[in-house]
Each structure stands twice: as C-alpha cells, then as structure tokens.
Short mmCIF file of C-alpha atoms in Angstrom, two decimals:
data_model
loop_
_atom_site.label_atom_id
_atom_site.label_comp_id
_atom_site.label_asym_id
_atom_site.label_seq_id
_atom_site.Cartn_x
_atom_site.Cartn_y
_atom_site.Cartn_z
CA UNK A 1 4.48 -38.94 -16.23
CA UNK A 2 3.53 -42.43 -15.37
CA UNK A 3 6.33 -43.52 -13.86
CA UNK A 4 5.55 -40.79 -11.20
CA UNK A 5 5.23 -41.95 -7.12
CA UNK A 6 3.15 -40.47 -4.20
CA UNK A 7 4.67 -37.72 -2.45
CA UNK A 8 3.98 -37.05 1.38
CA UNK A 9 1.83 -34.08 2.12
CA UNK A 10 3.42 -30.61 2.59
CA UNK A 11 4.62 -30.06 6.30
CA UNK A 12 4.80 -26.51 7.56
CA UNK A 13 7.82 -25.05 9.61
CA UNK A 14 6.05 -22.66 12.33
CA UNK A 15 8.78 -19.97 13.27
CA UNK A 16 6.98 -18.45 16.55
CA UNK A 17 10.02 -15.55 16.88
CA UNK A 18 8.55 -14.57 13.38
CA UNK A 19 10.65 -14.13 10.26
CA UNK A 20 12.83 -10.65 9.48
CA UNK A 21 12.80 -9.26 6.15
CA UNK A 22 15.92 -7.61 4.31
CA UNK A 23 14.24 -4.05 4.34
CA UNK A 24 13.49 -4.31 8.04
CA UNK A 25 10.03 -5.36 8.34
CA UNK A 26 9.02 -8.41 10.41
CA UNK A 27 6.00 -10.91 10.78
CA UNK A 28 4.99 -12.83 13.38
CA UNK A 29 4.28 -15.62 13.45
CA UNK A 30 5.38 -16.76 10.32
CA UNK A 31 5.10 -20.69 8.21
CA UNK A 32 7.14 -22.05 6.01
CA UNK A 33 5.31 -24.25 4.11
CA UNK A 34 8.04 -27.35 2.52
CA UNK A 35 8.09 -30.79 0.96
CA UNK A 36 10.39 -33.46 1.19
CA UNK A 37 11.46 -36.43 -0.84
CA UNK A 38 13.32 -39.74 -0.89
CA UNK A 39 15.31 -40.58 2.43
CA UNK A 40 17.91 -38.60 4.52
CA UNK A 41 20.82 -40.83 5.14
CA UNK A 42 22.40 -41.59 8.47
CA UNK A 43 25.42 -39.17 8.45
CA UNK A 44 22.85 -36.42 6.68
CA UNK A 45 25.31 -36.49 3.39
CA UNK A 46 22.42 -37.04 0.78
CA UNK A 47 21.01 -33.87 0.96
CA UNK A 48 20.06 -31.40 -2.14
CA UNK A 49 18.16 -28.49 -1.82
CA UNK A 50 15.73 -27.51 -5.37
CA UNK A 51 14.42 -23.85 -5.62
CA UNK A 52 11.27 -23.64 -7.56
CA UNK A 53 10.42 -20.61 -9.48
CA UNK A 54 8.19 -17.94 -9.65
CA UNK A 55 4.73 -20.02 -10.11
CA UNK A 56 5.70 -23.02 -8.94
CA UNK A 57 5.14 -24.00 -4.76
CA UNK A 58 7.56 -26.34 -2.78
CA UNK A 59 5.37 -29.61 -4.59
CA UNK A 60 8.02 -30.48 -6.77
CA UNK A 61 7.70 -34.09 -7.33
CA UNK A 62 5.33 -37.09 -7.01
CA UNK A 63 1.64 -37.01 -6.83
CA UNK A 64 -0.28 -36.76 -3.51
CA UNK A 65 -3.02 -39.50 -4.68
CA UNK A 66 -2.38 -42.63 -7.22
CA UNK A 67 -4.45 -40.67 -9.56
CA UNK A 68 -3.24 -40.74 -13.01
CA UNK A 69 -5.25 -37.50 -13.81
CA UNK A 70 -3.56 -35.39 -11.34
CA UNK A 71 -0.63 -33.00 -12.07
CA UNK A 72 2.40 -34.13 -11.08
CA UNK A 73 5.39 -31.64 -9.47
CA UNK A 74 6.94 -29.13 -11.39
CA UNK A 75 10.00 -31.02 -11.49
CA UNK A 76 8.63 -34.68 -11.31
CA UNK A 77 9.83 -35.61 -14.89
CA UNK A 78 13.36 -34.90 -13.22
CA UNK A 79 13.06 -35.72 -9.41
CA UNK A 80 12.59 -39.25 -8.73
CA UNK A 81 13.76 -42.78 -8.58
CA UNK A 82 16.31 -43.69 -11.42
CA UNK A 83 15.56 -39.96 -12.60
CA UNK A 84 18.17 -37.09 -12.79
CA UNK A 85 17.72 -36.52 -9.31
CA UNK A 86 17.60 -40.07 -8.38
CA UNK A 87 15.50 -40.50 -5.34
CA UNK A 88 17.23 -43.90 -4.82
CA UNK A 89 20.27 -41.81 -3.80
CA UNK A 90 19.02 -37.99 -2.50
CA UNK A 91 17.09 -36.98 -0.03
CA UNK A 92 15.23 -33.76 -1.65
CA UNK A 93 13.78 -30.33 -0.13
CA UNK A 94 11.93 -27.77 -1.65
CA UNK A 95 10.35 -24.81 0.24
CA UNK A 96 7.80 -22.14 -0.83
CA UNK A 97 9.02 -18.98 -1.26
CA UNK A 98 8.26 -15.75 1.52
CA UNK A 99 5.26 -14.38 -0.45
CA UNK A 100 4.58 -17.12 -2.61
CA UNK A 101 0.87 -17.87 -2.06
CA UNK A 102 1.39 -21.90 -1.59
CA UNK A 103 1.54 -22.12 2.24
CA UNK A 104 4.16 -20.01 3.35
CA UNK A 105 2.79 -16.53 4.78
CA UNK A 106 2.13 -14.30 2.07
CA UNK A 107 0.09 -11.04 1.24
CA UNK A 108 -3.10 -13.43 1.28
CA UNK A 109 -1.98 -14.39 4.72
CA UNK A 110 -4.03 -13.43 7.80
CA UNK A 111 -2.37 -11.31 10.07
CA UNK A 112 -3.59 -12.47 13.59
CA UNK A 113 -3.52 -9.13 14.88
CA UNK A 114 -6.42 -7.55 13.30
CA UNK A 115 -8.00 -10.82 11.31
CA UNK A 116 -7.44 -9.46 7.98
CA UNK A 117 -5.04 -10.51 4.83
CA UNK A 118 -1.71 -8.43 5.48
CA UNK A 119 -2.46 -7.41 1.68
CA UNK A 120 -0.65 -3.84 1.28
CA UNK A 121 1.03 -4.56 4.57
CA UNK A 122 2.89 -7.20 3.59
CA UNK A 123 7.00 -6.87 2.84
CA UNK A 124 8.41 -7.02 -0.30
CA UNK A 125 10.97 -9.98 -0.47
CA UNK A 126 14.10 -10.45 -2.11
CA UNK A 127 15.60 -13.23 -3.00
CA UNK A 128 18.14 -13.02 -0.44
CA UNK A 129 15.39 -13.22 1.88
CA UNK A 130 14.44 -16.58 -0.03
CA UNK A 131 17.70 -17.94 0.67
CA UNK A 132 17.92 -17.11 4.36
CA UNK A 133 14.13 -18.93 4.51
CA UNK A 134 15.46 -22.12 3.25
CA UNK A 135 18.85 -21.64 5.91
CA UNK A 136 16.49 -21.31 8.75
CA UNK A 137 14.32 -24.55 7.45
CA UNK A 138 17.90 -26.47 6.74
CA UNK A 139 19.00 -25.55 10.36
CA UNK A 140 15.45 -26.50 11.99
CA UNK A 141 15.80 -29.93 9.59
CA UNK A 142 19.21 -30.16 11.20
CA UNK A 143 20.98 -30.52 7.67
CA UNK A 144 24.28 -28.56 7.88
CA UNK A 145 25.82 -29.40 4.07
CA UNK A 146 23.88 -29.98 1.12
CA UNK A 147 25.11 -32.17 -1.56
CA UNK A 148 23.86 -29.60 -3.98
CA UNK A 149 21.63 -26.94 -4.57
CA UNK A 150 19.33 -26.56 -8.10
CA UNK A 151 16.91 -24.52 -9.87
CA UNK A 152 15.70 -22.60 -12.80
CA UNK A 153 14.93 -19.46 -13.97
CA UNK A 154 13.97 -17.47 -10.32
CA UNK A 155 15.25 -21.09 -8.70
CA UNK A 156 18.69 -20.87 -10.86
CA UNK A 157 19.13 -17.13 -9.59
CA UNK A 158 18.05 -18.29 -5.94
CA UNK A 159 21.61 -20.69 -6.60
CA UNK A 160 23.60 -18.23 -7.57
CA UNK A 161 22.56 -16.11 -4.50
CA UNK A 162 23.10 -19.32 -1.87
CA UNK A 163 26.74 -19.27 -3.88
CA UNK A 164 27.25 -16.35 -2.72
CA UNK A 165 25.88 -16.22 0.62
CA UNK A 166 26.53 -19.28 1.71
CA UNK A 167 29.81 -20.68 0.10
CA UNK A 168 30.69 -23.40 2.35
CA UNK A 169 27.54 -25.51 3.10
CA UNK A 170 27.41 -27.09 -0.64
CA UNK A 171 29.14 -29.22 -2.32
CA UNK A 172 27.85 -28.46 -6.09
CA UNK A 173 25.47 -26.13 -7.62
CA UNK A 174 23.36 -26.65 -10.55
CA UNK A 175 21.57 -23.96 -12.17
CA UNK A 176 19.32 -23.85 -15.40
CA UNK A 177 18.37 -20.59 -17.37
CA UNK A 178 18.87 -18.49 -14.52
CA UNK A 179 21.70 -15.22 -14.24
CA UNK A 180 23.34 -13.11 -12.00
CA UNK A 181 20.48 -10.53 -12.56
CA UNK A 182 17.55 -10.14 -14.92
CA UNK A 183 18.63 -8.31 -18.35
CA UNK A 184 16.98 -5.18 -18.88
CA UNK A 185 14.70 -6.41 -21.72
CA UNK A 186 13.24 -8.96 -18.89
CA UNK A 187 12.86 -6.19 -16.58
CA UNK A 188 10.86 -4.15 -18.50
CA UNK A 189 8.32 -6.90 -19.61
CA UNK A 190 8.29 -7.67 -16.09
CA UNK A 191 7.48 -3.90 -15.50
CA UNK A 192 4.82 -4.00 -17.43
CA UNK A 193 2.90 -7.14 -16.17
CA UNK A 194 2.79 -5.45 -12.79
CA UNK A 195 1.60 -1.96 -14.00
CA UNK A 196 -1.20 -3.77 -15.87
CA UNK A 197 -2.37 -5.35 -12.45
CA UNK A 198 -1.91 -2.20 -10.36
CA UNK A 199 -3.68 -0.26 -13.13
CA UNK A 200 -6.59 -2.62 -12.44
CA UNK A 201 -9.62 -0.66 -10.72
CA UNK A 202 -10.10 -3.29 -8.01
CA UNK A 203 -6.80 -4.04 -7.20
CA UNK A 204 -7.37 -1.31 -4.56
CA UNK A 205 -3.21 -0.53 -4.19
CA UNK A 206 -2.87 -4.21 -3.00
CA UNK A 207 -6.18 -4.60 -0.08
CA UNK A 208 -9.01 -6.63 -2.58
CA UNK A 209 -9.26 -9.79 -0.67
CA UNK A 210 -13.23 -8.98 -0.36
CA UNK A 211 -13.73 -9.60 -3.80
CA UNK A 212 -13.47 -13.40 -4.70
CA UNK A 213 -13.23 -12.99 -8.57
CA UNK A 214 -9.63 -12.52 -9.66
CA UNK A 215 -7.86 -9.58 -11.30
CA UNK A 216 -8.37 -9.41 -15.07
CA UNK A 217 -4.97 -7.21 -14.63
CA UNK A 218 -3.06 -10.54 -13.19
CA UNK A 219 -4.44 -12.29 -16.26
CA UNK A 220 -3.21 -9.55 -18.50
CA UNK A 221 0.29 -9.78 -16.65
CA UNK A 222 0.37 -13.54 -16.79
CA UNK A 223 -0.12 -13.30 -20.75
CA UNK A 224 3.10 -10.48 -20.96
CA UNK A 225 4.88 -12.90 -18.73
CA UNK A 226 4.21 -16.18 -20.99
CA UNK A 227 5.86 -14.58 -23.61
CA UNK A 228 9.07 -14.27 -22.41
CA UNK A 229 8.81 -18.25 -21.44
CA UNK A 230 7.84 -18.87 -25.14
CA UNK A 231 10.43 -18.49 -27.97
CA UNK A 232 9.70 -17.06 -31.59
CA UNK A 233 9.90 -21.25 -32.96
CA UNK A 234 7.59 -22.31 -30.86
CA UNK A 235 5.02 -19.44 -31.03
CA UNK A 236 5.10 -20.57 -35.04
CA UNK A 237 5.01 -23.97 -34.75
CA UNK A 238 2.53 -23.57 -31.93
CA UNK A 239 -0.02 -21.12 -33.63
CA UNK A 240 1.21 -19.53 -36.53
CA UNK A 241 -1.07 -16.72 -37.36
CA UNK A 242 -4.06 -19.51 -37.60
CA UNK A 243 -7.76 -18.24 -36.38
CA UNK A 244 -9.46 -20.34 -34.08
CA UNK A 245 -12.39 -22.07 -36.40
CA UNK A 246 -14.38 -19.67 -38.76
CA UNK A 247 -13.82 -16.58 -36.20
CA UNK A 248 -11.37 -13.62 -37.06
CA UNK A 249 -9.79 -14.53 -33.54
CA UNK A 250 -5.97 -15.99 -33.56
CA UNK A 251 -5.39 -18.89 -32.04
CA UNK A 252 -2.30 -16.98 -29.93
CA UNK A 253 -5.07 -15.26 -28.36
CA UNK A 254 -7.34 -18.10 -27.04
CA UNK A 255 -3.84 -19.55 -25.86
CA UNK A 256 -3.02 -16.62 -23.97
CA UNK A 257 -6.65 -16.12 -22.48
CA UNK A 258 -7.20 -19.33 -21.45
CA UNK A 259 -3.71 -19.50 -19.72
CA UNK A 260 -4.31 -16.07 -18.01
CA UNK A 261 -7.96 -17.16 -16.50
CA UNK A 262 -6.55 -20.55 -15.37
CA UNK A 263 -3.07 -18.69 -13.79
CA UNK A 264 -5.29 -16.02 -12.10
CA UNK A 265 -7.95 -18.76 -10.54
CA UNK A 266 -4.78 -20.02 -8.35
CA UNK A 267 -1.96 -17.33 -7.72
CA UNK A 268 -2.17 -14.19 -6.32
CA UNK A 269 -1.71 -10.94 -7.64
CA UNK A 270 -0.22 -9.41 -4.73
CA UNK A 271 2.10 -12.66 -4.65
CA UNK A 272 2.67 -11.97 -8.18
CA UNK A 273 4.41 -8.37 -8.25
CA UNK A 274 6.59 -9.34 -5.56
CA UNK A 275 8.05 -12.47 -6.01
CA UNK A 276 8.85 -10.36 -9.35
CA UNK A 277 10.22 -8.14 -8.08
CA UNK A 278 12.36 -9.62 -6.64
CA UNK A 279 13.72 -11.50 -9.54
CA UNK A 280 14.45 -7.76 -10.84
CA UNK A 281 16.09 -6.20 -7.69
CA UNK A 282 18.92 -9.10 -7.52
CA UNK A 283 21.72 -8.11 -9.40
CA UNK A 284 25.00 -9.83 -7.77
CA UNK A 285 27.74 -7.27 -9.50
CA UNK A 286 25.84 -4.21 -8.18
CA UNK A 287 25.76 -6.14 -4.85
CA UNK A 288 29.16 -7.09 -4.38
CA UNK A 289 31.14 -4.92 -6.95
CA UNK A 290 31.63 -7.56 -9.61
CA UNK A 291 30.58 -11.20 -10.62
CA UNK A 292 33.92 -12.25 -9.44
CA UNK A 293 34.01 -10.79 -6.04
CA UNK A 294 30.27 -12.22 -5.73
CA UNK A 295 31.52 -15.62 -6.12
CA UNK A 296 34.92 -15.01 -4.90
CA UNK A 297 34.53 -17.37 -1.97
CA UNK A 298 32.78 -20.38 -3.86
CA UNK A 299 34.80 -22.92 -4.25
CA UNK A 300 32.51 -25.99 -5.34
CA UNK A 301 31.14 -27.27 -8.76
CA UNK A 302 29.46 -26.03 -10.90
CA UNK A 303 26.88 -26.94 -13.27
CA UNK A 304 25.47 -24.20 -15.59
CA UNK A 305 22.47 -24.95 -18.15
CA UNK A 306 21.23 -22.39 -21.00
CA UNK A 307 19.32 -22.46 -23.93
CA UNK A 308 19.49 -21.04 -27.20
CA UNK A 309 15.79 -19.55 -27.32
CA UNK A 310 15.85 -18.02 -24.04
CA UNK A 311 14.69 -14.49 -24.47
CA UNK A 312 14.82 -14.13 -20.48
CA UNK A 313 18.25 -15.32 -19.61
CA UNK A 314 20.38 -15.32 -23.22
CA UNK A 315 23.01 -17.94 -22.98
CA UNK A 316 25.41 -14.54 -22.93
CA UNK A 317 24.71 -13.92 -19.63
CA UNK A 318 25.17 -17.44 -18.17
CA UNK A 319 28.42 -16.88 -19.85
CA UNK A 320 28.81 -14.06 -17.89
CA UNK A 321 28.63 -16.28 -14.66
CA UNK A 322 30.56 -18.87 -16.38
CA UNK A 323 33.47 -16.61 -16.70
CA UNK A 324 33.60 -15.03 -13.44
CA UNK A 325 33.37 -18.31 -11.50
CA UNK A 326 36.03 -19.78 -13.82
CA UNK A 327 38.11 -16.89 -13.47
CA UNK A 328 38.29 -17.64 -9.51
CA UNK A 329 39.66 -21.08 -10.00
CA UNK A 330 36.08 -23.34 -9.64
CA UNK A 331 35.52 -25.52 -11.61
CA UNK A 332 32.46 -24.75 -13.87
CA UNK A 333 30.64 -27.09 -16.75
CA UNK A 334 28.33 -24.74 -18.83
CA UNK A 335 25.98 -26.97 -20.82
CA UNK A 336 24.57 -25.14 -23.59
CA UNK A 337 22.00 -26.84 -24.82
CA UNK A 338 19.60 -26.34 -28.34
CA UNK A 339 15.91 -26.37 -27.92
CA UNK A 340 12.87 -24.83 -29.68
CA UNK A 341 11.18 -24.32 -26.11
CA UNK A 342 12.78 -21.16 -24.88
CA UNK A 343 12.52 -20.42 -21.55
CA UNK A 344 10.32 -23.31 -20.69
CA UNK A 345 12.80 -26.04 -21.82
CA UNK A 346 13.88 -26.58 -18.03
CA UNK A 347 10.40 -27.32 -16.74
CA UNK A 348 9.68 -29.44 -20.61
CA UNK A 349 12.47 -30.76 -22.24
CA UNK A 350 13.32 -33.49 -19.59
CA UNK A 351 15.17 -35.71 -22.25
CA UNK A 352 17.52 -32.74 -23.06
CA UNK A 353 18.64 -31.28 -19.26
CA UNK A 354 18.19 -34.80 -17.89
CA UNK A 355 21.87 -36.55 -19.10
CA UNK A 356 23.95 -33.33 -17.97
CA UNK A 357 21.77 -33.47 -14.25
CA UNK A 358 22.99 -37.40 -13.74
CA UNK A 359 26.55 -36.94 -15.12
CA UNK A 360 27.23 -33.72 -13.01
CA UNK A 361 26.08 -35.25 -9.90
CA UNK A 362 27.80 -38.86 -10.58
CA UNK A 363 31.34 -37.08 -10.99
CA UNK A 364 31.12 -35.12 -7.76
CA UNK A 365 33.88 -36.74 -5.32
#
C-alpha cells in the first residue's frame, strides 16, 4: 500500500498483580503487548477498538520504517487517514491476544520463576479471556466508551463476545466473517491441524523450546488451516491442477509448502493450538441459552459483513446473528457481500468491505 504512514512502536502494558485466566490459572507478571493509532480526542469520544485474528499481532496499520519493502499491518489497506477507518477522525487500539506469540505473554514466554518458557504450563485462553485483556488495557488507557469495536474471522467473534459481555461501553460494532461459534465443519479441520502438530515427535506434549528448528507438524497444520481461508474459485483460478515446470509436482503443493515453512519460521505452535482453540470453545447459545439471550442486553449498531465463499463462517450463520440481534430490537445492517476470495476477502478485498466500513460509521449519531 503506498499510501501507508509510520506507525509508533508497540508499547507493552505490564500488569504486576498478574493476569487470571477463565479456567482458574494465573500468571504473574504478565504484558500486554498493544499498538495505537491516530489521536485520542479531548473528551476520549474517538475511540475504536480492532481485534486481530488468529495470526495476526496488535500491528495493524502503518509501517514502523519509511521502507516501501516492508509489510504493512494486517489491516493497513483499511486503517488510516481518509481510509475506512479514517485516522483523521479515530483514535485506534489493537492488542495481542493472551497466548498470541507477538509480545503479550504466551507459551514461549519465560516464566521468571524457574527461567524456562511456561510451554506445557501455560493456560489455555478463551476468547472471553481476550476480551477481558483488552477491558483491563481500555481501563489502564483510561478509555471508558468506545466508538466501536471491529474484527474478522477470530476478531469478528472477539465482537460478538465484547457484545455480550460488555453491552454498554460501545456505541457500534462491526464484525466481518466471524459467528457466534465455529460450525462444526471448521471445527474439525481445526481438529485436525492441531493433532498433526501434537502428533509431531518433537513437539514433546508442548516443552520443545530447546530445539530452534520449527515443527514440520505446525507447517502441516498451517497448510489444513489455509484451506479453509481459500475458496474452491480461487484455488482454480489460483492453481488449477497445473505442475510446477516439467516436475509431476502441483503447483497447490509448492503454494502450500512454501506458506507452511514461512508461517512456522514466525508463530508458535504452542500459540497455535490455543488461540484455536479457543475460536472452537466459544459458542454464545451454549453460553447463554440462545443467540437472543446472548445479545439480549446490546442495544447499539450493528454492522455485519459475510461472504459468499466463506467455507469457515457461511453467510447462514451470520444470519443467524443477524436474526437474533434483530429480533431484540437493535438495529442490525448485514452486508453480504460477493467475492471469489473466501475467507480471506476481509484481510484482501479492501475495495469491497471498504464503502460499507465508512457508511456504517458516518451514520452513527
């Protein structure tokens, strides 16, 4: 993106009292590691809070050098000025996740008690855990509404959940091919991406920190994961069932190699399986009885995005959300929207969830 900008570094949150996990465990001391962009204004009105998904870290926008060969944010081709999230206007957080290996404590962490990476030892987080690491941040930041709260896929569910936990402090949500709870076809890819890395000889049931090399099981897993990002059009367009020069190899396959060695060389596989797993314990109408009574208490807009190739969240079940919050009263815009990039249009197809982003936000009161 060349209209991109430089982003301040990443600033860490230090809790000292340690951070409590939903299943009881606790660590302490505990970081959360967070980025912020734009200005706050003086009455602390401009606020929005973005979730980033499962591989992503709390960069979400900007560069850190004016280096046109660096990656931008996750989000950068939607955060920024005169962009969807117009930096001009908001004043932008994003946080990395509890157990997310980008700064905030996590499995690879070192647990100052003994020296060593918590590995094993560490908790498995949900994502209501997620949600009540971004309160504490908000609270430490001294923000006490947001003007919104977005994300996709494990960032659009993390929106549902901060619906439901925290009604009040929002004025508008907006999330993008994310549901109420993975559908079971997602769960069991899912499944199988993490029994491929704890199969793995030298995963060691979670303590391999002495070995440098990464997992070829996390690559494996990262290759059943792409698929459900992917959707059947643009595998075809993409590769067909062409071989990669004169060899009898597909080209689907040195895709899907190369993209498990490069996800593998940066994330971690103990990271991996629980952030995951997390996306697959949340399900909001075994939690509160029914989609309604989860969102019975919500009372702001709404701003639902889905796509028609998205094998992980089928626009049915952000219909399912749709119709729950809309039978409650709220007032809900579902944006259905046609793409040939499946899962992946909300991190790709800027010029498609771009128009809905700046008209939702422009018509809030």
């Amino acid at each position: 993106m060349p209209d991109s900008f430089i982003a301040a570094p990443p600033k860490d949150l230090l809790l000292d009292e340690g951070f409590r996990f939903i299943h009881g465990q606790a660590i302490a001391p505990f970081t959360i590691r967070y980025e912020t962009f734009g200005e706050l204004n003086a009455d602390r009105s401009n606020a929005i809070l973005v979730c980033h998904a499962l591989s992503a870290s709390a960069h979400a926008a900007g560069r850190y050098h004016d280096d046109p060969d660096e990656k931008p944010g996750w989000w950068d081709g939607l955060i920024g000025c005169g962009k969807g999230i117009d930096l001009q206007k908001y004043f932008v957080i994003c946080a990395n996740l509890p157990g997310s290996c980008f700064g905030t404590t996590a499995p690879s962490s070192i647990d100052p008690a003994n020296g060593r990476a918590y590995g094993s030892r560490f908790p498995w987080p949900t994502i209501e855990d997620m949600v009540h690491s971004q309160k504490v941040l908000l609270d430490r930041l001294g923000i006490t509404r947001l003007r919104a709260v977005a994300g996709g896929s494990l960032g659009g569910m993390q929106v549902l959940m901060w619906a439901a936990l925290y009604p009040e402090l929002m004025d508008s949500i907006i999330t993008m091919a994310g549901g109420a709870a993975v559908p079971v076809q997602g769960v069991a890819w899912h499944l199988i991406g993490r029994k491929m890395i704890e199969s793995d000889a030298r995963f060691n049931g979670g303590d391999y920190y002495d070995h440098p090399e990464s997992l070829r099981g996390l690559q494996v897993a990262r290759m059943v994961g792409h698929m459900t990002y992917l959707s059947a059009q643009a595998l075809q367009s993409k590769f067909g069932r062409r071989r990669r020069g004169n060899t009898r190899q597909f080209e689907i396959d040195s895709y899907f190699e190369h993209q498990g060695r490069k996800f593998a060389a940066q994330y971690d596989a103990n990271s991996y399986i629980r952030v995951q797993a997390a996306m697959d314990e949340m399900d909001l109408e075994e939690k509160y009885g029914s989609l309604q009574k989860a969102f019975a208490k919500w009372r702001g807009r709404t701003l639902l995005v889905s796509f028609d190739t998205d094998w992980l969240f089928p626009v049915g079940d952000v219909e399912r959300v749709e119709s729950a919050m809309v039978a409650n009263g709220t007032e809900v815009r579902h944006e259905r929207i046609a793409s040939t990039n499946g899962h992946d249009t909300f991190l790709i197809d800027y010029g498609l969830i771009t128009p809905p982003v700046t008209s939702f936000l422009a018509s809030l009161p």
